[in-house]
Short mmCIF file of C-alpha atoms in Angstrom, two decimals:
data_model
loop_
_atom_site.label_atom_id
_atom_site.label_comp_id
_atom_site.label_asym_id
_atom_site.label_seq_id
_atom_site.Cartn_x
_atom_site.Cartn_y
_atom_site.Cartn_z
CA MET D 1 0.00 0.00 0.00
CA THR D 2 1.19 3.44 -0.92
CA GLU D 3 0.65 6.24 1.55
CA GLU D 4 0.41 9.88 0.55
CA THR D 5 2.88 12.10 2.22
CA PRO D 6 1.08 14.95 3.99
CA GLY D 7 1.91 18.48 2.91
CA PHE D 8 2.44 17.60 -0.74
CA GLU D 9 -0.10 18.18 -3.54
CA GLU D 10 -0.72 15.71 -6.30
CA LYS D 11 1.31 16.68 -9.30
CA PRO D 12 0.17 16.31 -12.89
CA ASP D 13 1.24 13.26 -14.78
CA VAL D 14 4.41 13.86 -16.70
CA PRO D 15 5.43 11.32 -19.35
CA SER D 16 8.59 9.45 -18.65
CA GLY D 17 11.52 10.85 -20.50
CA ALA D 18 10.03 14.37 -20.63
CA THR D 19 12.37 17.28 -20.36
CA PRO D 20 12.12 19.83 -17.53
CA ASP D 21 10.45 22.30 -19.94
CA ASP D 22 7.75 19.75 -20.79
CA ALA D 23 7.12 19.18 -17.11
CA ALA D 24 6.77 22.90 -16.43
CA GLU D 25 4.33 23.29 -19.35
CA ALA D 26 2.20 20.45 -18.05
CA VAL D 27 2.04 22.04 -14.61
CA GLU D 28 1.05 25.44 -16.11
CA THR D 29 -1.68 23.90 -18.29
CA SER D 30 -3.18 22.08 -15.31
CA ALA D 31 -3.24 25.27 -13.26
CA THR D 32 -4.88 27.20 -16.10
CA GLU D 33 -7.64 24.62 -16.46
CA GLU D 34 -8.32 24.66 -12.73
CA SER D 35 -8.56 28.48 -12.64
CA THR D 36 -10.70 28.73 -15.80
CA ALA D 37 -13.41 26.26 -14.86
CA PRO D 38 -14.79 28.13 -11.78
CA ALA D 39 -14.72 31.45 -13.67
CA GLY D 40 -16.99 30.06 -16.36
CA ASP D 41 -19.50 28.83 -13.80
CA ALA D 42 -19.54 32.23 -12.05
CA SER D 43 -20.12 34.01 -15.37
CA ASN D 44 -23.11 31.77 -16.16
CA ASP D 45 -24.59 32.38 -12.71
CA LYS D 46 -24.17 36.15 -13.13
CA SER D 47 -25.88 36.14 -16.56
CA ALA D 48 -28.80 34.15 -15.21
CA GLY D 49 -29.19 36.57 -12.30
CA THR D 50 -29.14 39.58 -14.65
CA VAL D 51 -31.87 38.05 -16.83
CA GLY D 52 -34.00 37.40 -13.77
CA LEU D 53 -33.63 40.96 -12.49
CA THR D 54 -34.48 42.36 -15.93
CA ALA D 55 -37.64 40.25 -16.08
CA GLN D 56 -38.69 41.43 -12.61
CA LEU D 57 -38.00 45.05 -13.58
CA ASP D 58 -40.16 44.70 -16.68
CA GLN D 59 -43.00 43.29 -14.58
CA VAL D 60 -42.72 46.19 -12.11
CA ARG D 61 -42.74 48.72 -14.95
CA THR D 62 -45.80 47.09 -16.53
CA ALA D 63 -47.64 47.10 -13.21
CA LEU D 64 -46.69 50.76 -12.64
CA ASP D 65 -47.96 51.77 -16.10
CA GLU D 66 -51.26 49.98 -15.43
CA ARG D 67 -51.70 51.67 -12.05
CA THR D 68 -50.81 55.05 -13.55
CA ALA D 69 -53.40 54.59 -16.31
CA ASP D 70 -56.02 53.59 -13.71
CA LEU D 71 -55.22 56.68 -11.64
CA GLN D 72 -55.48 58.98 -14.64
CA ARG D 73 -58.80 57.44 -15.64
CA LEU D 74 -60.18 57.83 -12.12
CA GLN D 75 -59.02 61.45 -12.00
CA ALA D 76 -60.70 62.22 -15.34
CA GLU D 77 -63.93 60.57 -14.16
CA TYR D 78 -63.83 62.58 -10.94
CA GLN D 79 -63.32 65.86 -12.81
CA ASN D 80 -66.25 65.04 -15.12
CA TYR D 81 -68.36 64.18 -12.07
CA ARG D 82 -67.51 67.51 -10.42
CA ARG D 83 -68.39 69.47 -13.56
CA ARG D 84 -71.66 67.57 -13.95
CA VAL D 85 -72.60 68.16 -10.30
CA GLU D 86 -71.77 71.87 -10.59
CA ARG D 87 -73.80 72.18 -13.80
CA ASP D 88 -76.75 70.38 -12.22
CA ARG D 89 -76.49 72.56 -9.13
CA VAL D 90 -76.62 75.74 -11.22
CA THR D 91 -79.55 74.39 -13.25
CA VAL D 92 -81.52 73.44 -10.14
CA LYS D 93 -80.85 76.88 -8.65
CA GLU D 94 -82.05 78.64 -11.82
CA ILE D 95 -85.20 76.53 -11.92
CA ALA D 96 -85.94 77.23 -8.24
CA VAL D 97 -85.40 80.99 -8.68
CA ALA D 98 -87.53 81.04 -11.85
CA SER D 99 -90.32 79.16 -10.07
CA LEU D 100 -90.28 81.61 -7.15
CA LEU D 101 -90.22 84.69 -9.35
CA SER D 102 -93.04 83.31 -11.51
CA GLU D 103 -95.24 83.31 -8.42
CA LEU D 104 -94.34 86.97 -7.80
CA LEU D 105 -95.19 88.21 -11.29
CA PRO D 106 -98.88 88.97 -10.46
CA VAL D 107 -97.67 91.08 -7.52
CA LEU D 108 -95.28 92.95 -9.79
CA ASP D 109 -98.12 93.50 -12.27
CA ASP D 110 -100.21 95.04 -9.49
CA VAL D 111 -97.32 97.28 -8.52
CA GLY D 112 -96.97 98.41 -12.13
CA ARG D 113 -100.66 99.20 -12.50
CA ALA D 114 -100.64 101.11 -9.20
CA ARG D 115 -97.67 103.15 -10.42
CA ASP D 116 -99.42 103.93 -13.72
CA HIS D 117 -102.50 105.18 -11.86
CA GLY D 118 -100.53 107.23 -9.34
CA GLU D 119 -101.53 105.01 -6.43
CA LEU D 120 -97.99 103.99 -5.47
CA VAL D 121 -97.59 106.24 -2.42
CA GLY D 122 -96.62 106.06 1.25
CA GLY D 123 -95.57 102.81 2.83
CA PHE D 124 -96.92 100.83 -0.11
CA LYS D 125 -94.42 102.61 -2.36
CA SER D 126 -91.50 101.68 -0.10
CA VAL D 127 -92.55 98.03 0.04
CA ALA D 128 -93.05 97.91 -3.72
CA GLU D 129 -89.63 99.44 -4.40
CA SER D 130 -87.97 97.02 -1.97
CA LEU D 131 -89.65 94.10 -3.72
CA GLU D 132 -88.49 95.31 -7.13
CA THR D 133 -84.94 95.71 -5.81
CA VAL D 134 -84.90 92.17 -4.41
CA VAL D 135 -86.18 90.52 -7.60
CA ALA D 136 -83.70 92.55 -9.67
CA LYS D 137 -80.85 91.22 -7.50
CA MET D 138 -82.13 87.71 -8.18
CA GLY D 139 -81.66 88.36 -11.89
CA LEU D 140 -85.21 89.25 -12.95
CA GLN D 141 -85.31 91.60 -15.94
CA GLN D 142 -88.35 93.31 -17.42
CA PHE D 143 -88.67 93.77 -21.19
CA GLY D 144 -91.19 95.01 -23.73
CA LYS D 145 -91.45 98.53 -25.10
CA GLU D 146 -93.90 100.30 -27.39
CA GLY D 147 -92.63 100.77 -30.92
CA GLU D 148 -90.30 97.76 -31.03
CA PRO D 149 -90.76 95.14 -33.78
CA PHE D 150 -92.94 92.20 -32.90
CA ASP D 151 -90.91 89.06 -32.08
CA PRO D 152 -93.03 85.93 -31.54
CA THR D 153 -90.26 84.35 -29.43
CA ILE D 154 -90.59 87.01 -26.71
CA HIS D 155 -93.95 88.69 -27.46
CA GLU D 156 -97.49 87.38 -27.17
CA ALA D 157 -99.97 89.32 -29.32
CA LEU D 158 -103.31 89.78 -27.57
CA MET D 159 -104.66 92.52 -29.86
CA HIS D 160 -104.21 93.15 -33.56
CA SER D 161 -104.84 96.16 -35.79
CA TYR D 162 -103.62 97.98 -38.91
CA ALA D 163 -101.83 101.29 -38.99
CA PRO D 164 -100.73 103.42 -41.94
CA ASP D 165 -97.61 104.68 -40.16
CA VAL D 166 -95.86 101.32 -39.61
CA THR D 167 -93.79 99.40 -42.12
CA GLU D 168 -93.69 96.10 -40.22
CA THR D 169 -95.59 94.33 -37.48
CA THR D 170 -94.98 96.55 -34.47
CA CYS D 171 -95.83 96.48 -30.76
CA VAL D 172 -98.02 99.54 -30.31
CA ALA D 173 -99.05 98.88 -26.69
CA ILE D 174 -97.62 96.80 -23.79
CA LEU D 175 -100.49 95.16 -21.98
CA GLN D 176 -98.22 93.23 -19.61
CA PRO D 177 -94.43 93.47 -19.54
CA GLY D 178 -92.34 90.37 -20.13
CA TYR D 179 -89.79 89.00 -17.70
CA ARG D 180 -86.62 86.97 -18.14
CA ILE D 181 -83.72 85.62 -16.10
CA GLY D 182 -80.58 85.66 -18.18
CA GLU D 183 -81.53 83.95 -21.43
CA ARG D 184 -84.54 82.19 -19.90
CA THR D 185 -87.89 83.83 -20.63
CA ILE D 186 -90.25 83.47 -17.68
CA ARG D 187 -93.16 85.23 -19.34
CA PRO D 188 -93.43 86.78 -22.80
CA ALA D 189 -94.50 90.39 -23.09
CA ARG D 190 -98.22 90.59 -23.83
CA VAL D 191 -98.75 93.27 -26.42
CA ALA D 192 -101.07 94.86 -28.94
CA VAL D 193 -99.61 94.80 -32.44
CA ALA D 194 -100.28 96.77 -35.57
CA GLU D 195 -99.49 95.74 -39.13
CA PRO D 196 -99.07 97.98 -42.18
CA GLN D 197 -102.34 99.02 -43.81
CA PRO D 198 -103.25 96.60 -46.63
CA GLY D 199 -102.18 98.13 -49.94
CA ALA D 200 -100.13 100.82 -48.25
CA GLN D 201 -96.87 99.16 -49.27
CA ALA D 202 -98.02 98.86 -52.89
CA LYS D 203 -99.06 102.53 -52.95
CA ALA D 204 -95.72 103.53 -51.51
CA GLU D 205 -93.89 101.55 -54.18
CA GLU D 206 -96.05 103.11 -56.94
CA SER D 207 -95.32 106.56 -55.52
CA ASP D 208 -91.58 105.84 -55.56
CA ASP D 209 -91.79 104.63 -59.18
CA SER D 210 -93.68 107.75 -60.20
CA GLU D 211 -91.10 110.02 -58.62
CA GLN D 212 -88.30 108.17 -60.40
CA ASP D 213 -90.12 108.45 -63.78
CA SER D 214 -90.69 112.17 -63.31
CA GLU D 215 -87.00 112.69 -62.60
#
């Protein structure tokens, strides 16, 4: 039995009859192989770890993009909700104010008639003026004047006649004034209208033609 002597490493096999240079080359080759093998394994492990980290990073980025898109969508929906609520709130307020003022229109008509007849005096005058100030602050506007052209979208004709001194359908009397809030008409102006006298336009045209011929 052969015993290994402690303290000595196993040397590479060297063919018998080899020169000292051949022995040295064999030792160097063996050392190179031993040092190269572990390095290759470490490089493979490092590449595998890099691929794994890259895959995890891609997953995190994908999840972040999805959460960001969800957050942006929720924010847009919330902004739309706020605008819709604000628009509905304004609409409900306008409807409520219009409904209240509609109930006050007969009172305002009475105040107007009393003013026309000279009966708006004393404490009644002060109350009436305060009421008119309040409804004006709420946005109520009165419209309708004598002599303005008739507009069926804001006028309601209660009386009709012909007049030689008008060239179009004209409001010749305001029976009840109209009221509006902003662009919303609460009540059209109730008026008496007059149209041009039948044949008056033709006579006017004939008169113009005659004057031109005489010139």
